[in-house]
Every structure is written in structure tokens, then in C-alpha cells.
Amino acid sequence: MNPNPKVARTPWTKALEALERRSRRRSMRRVALDDDGRWVVDGRPVIHLSSNDYLGLARHPAVVEAAEEALRRWGASASSARLIAGNLEPHRSLEEALAAFEGTEAALLYSTGYMANVGVVSAIVGQGDAVYSDALSHASLIDGCRLSGAELRTYPHADVDALEAMLAEDEASGKFRRRLIVTDGLFSMDGDVAPLAELAALKERFGCWMLVDEAHATGVLGEGGRGSIEQCGLSGRVEFIVGTLGKSLGSFGAYVAAERDAIEYLLNRSRSFIFTTALAPPVVAAAHAALEVLESEPERRERLWDNIRRMARGLEALGAETLGTTTQIFPLLVGGDAETMALSDALLEAGLFAQGIRPPTVPKGTARLRLTVTATLEADEIGRALDILGEVGREQGVIR
Ligand SMILES: Cc1ncc(COP(=O)(O)O)c(C=O)c1O
């Protein structure tokens, strides 16, 4: 309700109208489960190709049971920040398990991946420092860079030569004290993997640190599901690894893994860690159980990769443009914002949930559907999804 009737249209209404005119107004779809556990979106039963629960652990019996047990034992809240009274046994034991998983000395939980990226970057670099970011790094990394006060240098996506030139120039100028390279390991909207081996070689040559955000890579890439760092053979060479608990780990929250003193430093200086209530015990216990399943049931990752290959073959047969992805994230490039949302709506109508992604999440002119494949999809669901995509995509002129 407008509390000031003299002002006919508030600035918010006008801003929303402007977004609407540009096909950029966002709204949330209603996502529900029917009694048989199937997804229902905006009232329609669907094949769900928009989930980040890549291994299907959010509803795994061991994960649900761990959350229930923690709920009964510890209650629904940690009731305080970690440094006040919220440092409970589930937090401590999950951090130990995460450090062992990542092969680092220590790990520190954050309430979200957004808060981890913002809180880590802004604590470890500041004025007088430089931070080098891939142009497609996640918004939370970019916000961390901005908040830090360090000079932000953005290199074109995955362009190692451009980064090398920037590093060499800044080295020659001697302008900066500390230097940090930040990147997603697996890019969330494009599905490609960062050229980590080349980036690590550069950071070692130029004496920088490196932070890799493994949000979408954990559980998917690498022999043991440890992510892009493991896949690229860089274990032990990356100073800061950020991981999230809300994707393959089926729960909620995030962590940074690093050497012990770096973690102790963050505990003392990282504002988004210090000034917030600790994660609730049930989500911590759920993530811990999910980590154990991730390690003990590698067949889930194998199923995921079978599904990824099945989807890749099908999309190729349809002649769909997927920006050369090599992972579980399939961007289906459309271009225009309105066209993208029209396609997403038409697919939903036909029983396929594939969310449309527009700027500023992706660069202007590259709006797309973001299809994600999970381990729990059945082969015939992928087959039906491809049929729907082919039919609706042709009708809408996106697939020829
Ligand atoms: C690459 C990347 N990093 C960080 C985040 C933020 O994680 P969270 O959802 O836990 O805040 C996301 C998305 O959610 C992401 O895609």
C-alpha cells in the first residue's frame, strides 16, 4: 500500500515499471512437492532442470536423519554468533571434516557463500593492494573485491594472457603491497572450468595469492569430488578455497579452507563471520552427513556424469548452442531478455522447469536458459526433457 496517497507513483513503482519495460523485472516461481515427492512449479508437475542439488543429497535419508537428530539435541538455532556462545560441537567437527576433505590445515564456516566471499576477500586485501578477478566471477566475489578497498582489476573471462600482462605491469610499477587473484573454479552460468593450472603458475611467478570459489565444483569435479582444484592437479597450491554447503552438499552455508593462521586471522578480522549468528545445528549436521555420503558413495557422482553425458549428447543432436560447457551446467544461449523468459515460460507450460537467466547475472545480450543436470534424474526424464526442449525450442525459433 502507498502510505502517501499524494504521491501517485512511488519511486519503487516507477523502478519496477522501468524493469518491466526492459523485460528485466524478476519474480519468484512457486516451487512445491506433491505427495509423491515430485516437483511442482507454479502449479505444474515438472522435470526439474534448475536445481544445484547436484548429487541429490538434500533429501538423502542419512542427511535428513542427521538434521532431525541435531534438531532434537541442539534445537533449531545456535542462538548466538560463533565468537559469543554459538561455537557448538557440530560446527567444530564439520570444520575439521571440511579441512580434511580440502587437504588444508583448517576451515571456517560462514552462513552463506555470499558472506564467505565478501568476508574473506575484504579481510585479506585492502587499500594499497590489488585484486584480479575474472570478468565472470560470481557477484559475491566482485562485491568482496569492491568492499575491500583494494584496486580491482578485471581480466576478460579465462584470458590468462591478459591477466599476465596486468600482473607484469603492476609488478613493474611496484604500486601494490599484496596481490590476490580470485575466480570461480566452475563458472556458475557458463559451466566451463577456469584455467586454474595457468592461473596458479602466474600467481606463483608473481608472488600473489589465489582464491578459488568451488561452489559448483564440489561433489562434481575431481577424482574424489573435491572440485576444480583437484581436477586440475593443484591440491595444496591454492591459498584460499571457498566452498558452499547449499549445492552438492545438500544443506545451507559455506566455508573457507586455508592454512591455520589464515583461518585464525579471518576469525579475528572477517566481519561477515564475526557479526552474525552461527549456522543452525540441523543444517550443520545435514552438511556433515552429506559430506560423508559424498565421500562414501562415489556412484552418485558416476550417475551424475552419466546424466551429464546423456544431456550433452541430446543437446548436441538438437543443435543447441551451449557455449562449450563441459560440466553439469548447460547454458542454452538465447540472447534477448524477453525471448529468454518467453522460452522459460513455454517450457514450464510443457512440463520442463528451466530457469531463464538475464543481465546483470550474465552479460548484456547473452540471456540464456540455465539447465542443470543432477544425479537423481532418470534417463527417461532426460529424454522427455530433450523432446520438450526440441519441440518448444523450435516453435520459439531458438533451436533450428
Ligand atoms: C559461484 C558462486 N559462489 C557463491 C555463491 C553464493 O553461495 P550461497 O548461495 O551459499 O550464498 C553462489 C550462488 O549461490 C555461486 O554460484
XYZ file of C-alpha atoms and ligand atoms in Angstrom:
416
model
C 0.000 0.000 0.000
C 1.206 3.513 -0.749
C 1.198 5.355 2.648
C 1.421 8.752 0.939
C -1.547 8.994 -1.462
C -0.399 12.470 -2.639
C 2.443 10.758 -4.426
C 0.618 8.738 -7.067
C 3.521 6.505 -8.046
C 6.339 5.841 -5.642
C 9.956 5.615 -6.844
C 9.698 1.847 -6.332
C 6.705 1.545 -8.633
C 8.497 3.579 -11.283
C 11.644 1.497 -10.942
C 9.623 -1.694 -11.278
C 7.861 -0.331 -14.359
C 11.220 0.520 -15.892
C 12.435 -3.012 -15.221
C 9.236 -4.390 -16.736
C 9.716 -2.337 -19.916
C 13.195 -3.830 -20.337
C 11.983 -7.388 -19.583
C 14.240 -7.336 -16.526
C 11.638 -7.495 -13.785
C 12.207 -10.585 -11.663
C 9.728 -12.589 -9.716
C 9.864 -15.873 -7.853
C 8.249 -19.044 -9.064
C 6.274 -21.132 -6.569
C 8.102 -24.395 -6.076
C 6.372 -27.225 -4.243
C 6.468 -31.003 -3.859
C 3.488 -33.264 -4.444
C 2.657 -36.169 -2.121
C 4.900 -38.491 -4.168
C 7.869 -36.145 -3.796
C 7.728 -34.789 -7.365
C 8.430 -31.132 -8.148
C 5.509 -28.848 -8.913
C 6.361 -25.365 -10.202
C 3.728 -22.646 -10.492
C 1.145 -25.395 -10.094
C 2.569 -27.711 -12.798
C 4.325 -31.059 -12.263
C 7.737 -30.679 -13.926
C 11.045 -32.247 -14.828
C 13.361 -30.098 -12.724
C 16.441 -28.822 -14.561
C 17.153 -25.842 -12.323
C 18.496 -27.379 -9.116
C 22.003 -27.040 -7.670
C 21.471 -30.133 -5.507
C 23.718 -31.906 -7.990
C 24.113 -35.183 -6.104
C 20.568 -35.237 -4.783
C 21.747 -35.149 -1.164
C 19.233 -32.612 0.196
C 16.673 -35.403 0.582
C 19.092 -38.294 1.206
C 17.860 -40.333 4.219
C 21.189 -40.033 6.094
C 21.202 -36.256 5.603
C 17.604 -35.814 6.720
C 18.168 -38.071 9.723
C 21.276 -36.141 10.797
C 19.332 -32.879 10.646
C 16.460 -34.365 12.657
C 18.797 -35.697 15.321
C 20.622 -32.356 15.633
C 17.298 -30.557 15.822
C 16.199 -32.734 18.749
C 19.545 -32.485 20.519
C 20.623 -28.866 19.931
C 17.393 -27.171 18.938
C 16.643 -25.030 15.892
C 19.184 -22.257 16.484
C 22.805 -21.747 17.528
C 21.362 -18.757 19.410
C 24.447 -16.592 19.067
C 27.475 -15.681 16.959
C 30.315 -18.221 16.976
C 32.600 -15.912 18.985
C 29.957 -15.268 21.646
C 28.274 -18.559 22.530
C 27.437 -20.145 19.189
C 30.514 -22.358 18.731
C 28.831 -25.713 19.173
C 30.266 -29.168 18.698
C 28.588 -29.682 15.255
C 30.355 -26.544 13.915
C 33.753 -27.607 15.183
C 33.514 -31.167 13.897
C 32.241 -30.102 10.458
C 35.152 -27.650 10.119
C 37.613 -30.444 10.884
C 35.955 -32.706 8.316
C 35.950 -29.929 5.679
C 39.649 -29.173 6.256
C 40.451 -32.881 5.855
C 38.291 -33.022 2.685
C 40.034 -29.997 1.158
C 43.502 -31.077 2.350
C 44.130 -27.839 4.266
C 45.146 -27.204 7.885
C 41.847 -25.637 8.869
C 38.438 -24.417 7.723
C 35.944 -21.823 8.908
C 32.175 -21.895 8.420
C 30.253 -18.900 7.109
C 26.492 -18.506 6.978
C 26.362 -18.354 3.162
C 28.688 -18.480 0.184
C 27.876 -14.847 -0.443
C 29.049 -13.945 3.043
C 32.156 -16.126 2.750
C 33.337 -14.446 -0.444
C 32.564 -10.947 0.777
C 34.067 -11.616 4.213
C 37.236 -13.376 3.093
C 38.247 -11.041 0.261
C 37.542 -7.881 2.255
C 39.592 -9.194 5.194
C 42.701 -10.294 3.330
C 43.199 -7.351 0.953
C 42.549 -3.650 1.381
C 43.734 -0.202 0.338
C 47.156 -0.348 -1.269
C 46.525 -3.895 -2.526
C 45.287 -5.202 -5.876
C 42.771 -7.905 -6.621
C 42.484 -9.538 -10.051
C 39.127 -11.043 -10.907
C 37.811 -12.993 -13.879
C 35.090 -10.942 -15.611
C 32.582 -13.727 -14.910
C 33.434 -14.240 -11.220
C 30.345 -14.614 -9.041
C 28.703 -11.391 -7.797
C 29.723 -12.194 -4.217
C 33.410 -12.240 -5.170
C 33.043 -8.954 -7.005
C 31.240 -7.411 -4.035
C 34.029 -8.642 -1.743
C 36.599 -7.003 -4.027
C 34.683 -3.723 -4.030
C 34.185 -3.723 -0.282
C 37.849 -4.477 0.380
C 39.045 -1.080 -0.919
C 41.757 -2.840 -2.948
C 42.184 -1.813 -6.570
C 40.003 -4.132 -8.663
C 41.486 -5.325 -11.939
C 39.073 -7.364 -14.052
C 40.539 -9.602 -16.753
C 38.421 -10.913 -19.663
C 36.888 -14.305 -18.975
C 39.564 -17.025 -18.663
C 42.081 -14.818 -20.504
C 45.369 -15.869 -18.943
C 47.456 -13.686 -21.302
C 45.506 -10.566 -20.326
C 45.988 -11.377 -16.651
C 49.698 -11.953 -17.186
C 50.034 -8.545 -18.830
C 48.220 -6.869 -15.896
C 50.372 -8.646 -13.328
C 53.578 -7.750 -15.170
C 52.573 -4.111 -15.487
C 51.663 -3.843 -11.803
C 54.854 -5.608 -10.797
C 56.914 -3.113 -12.792
C 55.079 -0.175 -11.196
C 55.655 -1.584 -7.684
C 52.380 0.099 -6.737
C 50.782 -2.671 -4.708
C 51.613 -4.398 -1.440
C 49.533 -7.590 -1.553
C 48.018 -9.096 -4.661
C 45.206 -11.613 -4.886
C 43.681 -13.484 -7.854
C 40.042 -14.541 -7.431
C 37.982 -16.797 -9.676
C 35.144 -19.278 -9.739
C 36.516 -22.808 -10.240
C 33.465 -23.863 -12.283
C 31.607 -20.859 -13.662
C 28.040 -20.857 -12.416
C 26.320 -19.500 -15.544
C 28.612 -20.809 -18.307
C 29.537 -24.257 -16.990
C 33.197 -24.019 -18.009
C 36.177 -24.618 -15.720
C 38.712 -21.847 -15.030
C 42.235 -22.363 -16.444
C 43.460 -22.988 -12.903
C 46.843 -24.529 -13.731
C 47.830 -21.438 -15.740
C 46.420 -19.098 -13.083
C 48.365 -20.917 -10.357
C 51.573 -20.695 -12.394
C 51.051 -16.936 -12.726
C 50.272 -16.394 -9.062
C 53.449 -18.277 -8.134
C 55.564 -16.386 -10.656
C 54.264 -13.008 -9.496
C 54.103 -13.808 -5.768
C 50.302 -13.385 -5.455
C 47.717 -15.347 -3.511
C 44.805 -17.146 -5.107
C 41.207 -17.696 -4.004
C 39.087 -20.270 -5.847
C 35.326 -20.445 -5.348
C 34.354 -24.117 -5.620
C 30.598 -23.530 -5.162
C 29.521 -25.525 -8.238
C 32.560 -27.804 -8.499
C 32.448 -29.540 -5.112
C 30.992 -33.022 -5.446
C 31.096 -32.860 -9.242
C 34.701 -32.433 -10.419
C 37.849 -34.317 -9.452
C 38.528 -37.956 -8.680
C 37.287 -37.594 -5.083
C 34.680 -34.911 -5.818
C 36.878 -32.218 -4.290
C 36.275 -29.842 -7.155
C 38.151 -27.965 -9.837
C 41.363 -27.684 -7.809
C 41.562 -31.447 -7.529
C 40.634 -31.895 -11.197
C 43.405 -29.507 -12.261
C 46.004 -31.217 -10.047
C 46.512 -28.174 -7.810
C 45.799 -29.620 -4.374
C 47.956 -27.822 -1.798
C 48.754 -24.883 -4.089
C 45.713 -22.609 -3.595
C 45.796 -20.319 -0.537
C 42.032 -19.839 -0.072
C 39.338 -22.330 -1.102
C 35.736 -21.226 -0.693
C 33.079 -23.931 -0.784
C 29.340 -23.844 -0.276
C 27.105 -26.252 1.613
C 23.910 -25.343 -0.250
C 24.655 -27.037 -3.577
C 26.195 -30.539 -3.810
C 26.324 -30.707 -0.018
C 22.534 -30.533 0.087
C 22.250 -28.148 3.037
C 22.958 -24.462 3.628
C 26.016 -22.362 4.491
C 29.605 -22.168 3.321
C 33.243 -22.391 4.356
C 36.731 -21.237 3.605
C 39.614 -23.702 3.827
C 43.177 -22.432 4.262
C 46.280 -22.630 6.448
C 45.632 -22.480 10.189
C 46.890 -18.946 10.808
C 44.935 -17.583 7.866
C 41.790 -19.129 9.359
C 42.636 -17.690 12.805
C 43.147 -14.309 11.170
C 39.754 -14.497 9.445
C 38.127 -15.483 12.720
C 39.546 -12.224 14.136
C 39.007 -9.908 11.193
C 36.319 -11.141 8.815
C 33.223 -9.094 9.543
C 30.659 -11.356 7.872
C 31.934 -14.192 10.070
C 32.114 -12.186 13.306
C 28.908 -10.181 13.266
C 26.312 -12.827 12.553
C 24.562 -15.733 14.224
C 26.216 -19.121 13.740
C 24.618 -21.604 11.334
C 21.741 -23.558 12.868
C 22.826 -27.001 14.178
C 20.449 -29.011 11.924
C 21.908 -27.520 8.728
C 25.456 -28.073 10.003
C 24.701 -31.715 10.849
C 22.991 -32.176 7.468
C 26.050 -30.836 5.638
C 28.336 -33.090 7.657
C 26.259 -36.157 6.803
C 26.191 -35.072 3.137
C 29.974 -34.775 3.115
C 30.217 -38.333 4.392
C 27.810 -39.554 1.688
C 29.736 -37.624 -0.963
C 32.900 -39.470 0.066
C 31.384 -42.904 0.660
C 29.028 -43.107 -2.355
C 31.137 -42.223 -5.423
C 28.491 -43.983 -7.535
C 26.324 -40.855 -7.114
C 28.946 -38.804 -8.911
C 29.162 -41.506 -11.587
C 25.383 -41.321 -12.077
C 25.626 -37.555 -12.329
C 28.285 -37.862 -15.029
C 26.212 -40.455 -16.934
C 23.397 -37.921 -16.911
C 25.693 -35.073 -17.957
C 26.917 -37.104 -20.936
C 23.348 -38.084 -21.848
C 22.244 -34.445 -21.774
C 25.313 -33.271 -23.729
C 24.680 -35.818 -26.486
C 20.997 -34.887 -26.661
C 21.609 -31.153 -26.822
C 24.255 -31.627 -29.489
C 21.801 -33.689 -31.536
C 19.292 -30.844 -31.224
C 21.942 -28.401 -32.453
C 21.600 -26.295 -29.295
C 24.232 -23.605 -28.587
C 25.689 -24.349 -25.119
C 28.833 -22.180 -25.040
C 31.160 -25.181 -24.950
C 30.242 -26.291 -21.429
C 31.954 -29.415 -20.121
C 30.030 -29.850 -16.870
C 26.581 -30.277 -15.276
C 25.653 -26.657 -16.103
C 24.288 -26.229 -19.641
C 23.735 -22.633 -20.755
C 21.298 -22.519 -23.649
C 22.062 -19.201 -25.253
C 19.048 -17.162 -26.394
C 20.333 -13.560 -26.369
C 17.320 -11.338 -25.719
C 15.827 -10.969 -22.237
C 12.161 -11.138 -23.293
C 12.788 -14.107 -25.607
C 14.572 -15.972 -22.838
C 11.746 -15.554 -20.371
C 9.145 -16.444 -23.013
C 11.031 -19.672 -23.716
C 11.317 -20.484 -20.000
C 7.555 -19.895 -19.566
C 6.672 -22.013 -22.606
C 8.873 -24.864 -21.366
C 7.221 -24.689 -17.968
C 3.847 -24.893 -19.620
C 5.045 -28.059 -21.354
C 6.326 -29.567 -18.085
C 10.012 -28.619 -18.055
C 11.447 -26.262 -15.430
C 14.477 -24.452 -16.884
C 15.018 -21.023 -15.395
C 15.838 -18.043 -17.619
C 18.898 -16.014 -16.636
C 19.194 -12.345 -17.603
C 21.609 -9.467 -17.008
C 23.095 -8.434 -14.648
C 23.588 -12.098 -13.703
C 25.045 -12.626 -17.194
C 26.476 -10.039 -19.645
C 24.039 -7.991 -21.736
C 22.860 -9.765 -24.909
C 23.666 -13.213 -23.516
C 20.434 -14.068 -21.687
C 20.010 -17.813 -21.539
C 18.331 -20.780 -20.032
C 20.497 -22.376 -17.399
C 19.888 -26.124 -17.418
C 21.422 -28.130 -14.609
C 21.704 -31.890 -14.515
C 21.527 -33.825 -11.254
C 22.314 -37.405 -10.238
C 18.689 -38.125 -9.372
C 17.255 -37.561 -12.859
C 16.163 -40.770 -14.579
C 17.272 -41.448 -18.150
C 13.688 -41.216 -19.423
C 13.249 -37.826 -17.708
C 16.274 -36.507 -19.594
C 14.841 -37.991 -22.787
C 11.495 -36.278 -22.210
C 13.228 -33.010 -21.290
C 15.136 -33.100 -24.581
C 11.938 -33.805 -26.525
C 10.229 -30.825 -24.900
C 13.256 -28.626 -25.486
C 13.387 -29.607 -29.142
C 9.696 -29.016 -29.713
C 9.301 -25.757 -27.787
C 12.756 -24.504 -28.809
C 11.831 -24.907 -32.497
C 8.470 -23.222 -32.005
C 10.231 -20.262 -30.393
C 12.995 -20.177 -33.016
C 15.776 -20.867 -30.521
C 16.549 -24.303 -31.900
C 16.630 -24.740 -35.647
C 29.969 -19.310 -7.694
C 29.116 -18.989 -6.517
N 29.694 -18.555 -5.388
C 28.971 -18.239 -4.311
C 27.602 -18.364 -4.305
C 26.838 -17.972 -3.086
O 26.605 -19.071 -2.285
P 25.350 -19.062 -1.290
O 24.162 -19.399 -2.100
O 25.696 -20.074 -0.256
O 25.277 -17.669 -0.723
C 26.945 -18.823 -5.465
C 25.478 -18.988 -5.575
O 24.680 -19.095 -4.778
C 27.716 -19.135 -6.586
O 27.131 -19.553 -7.717
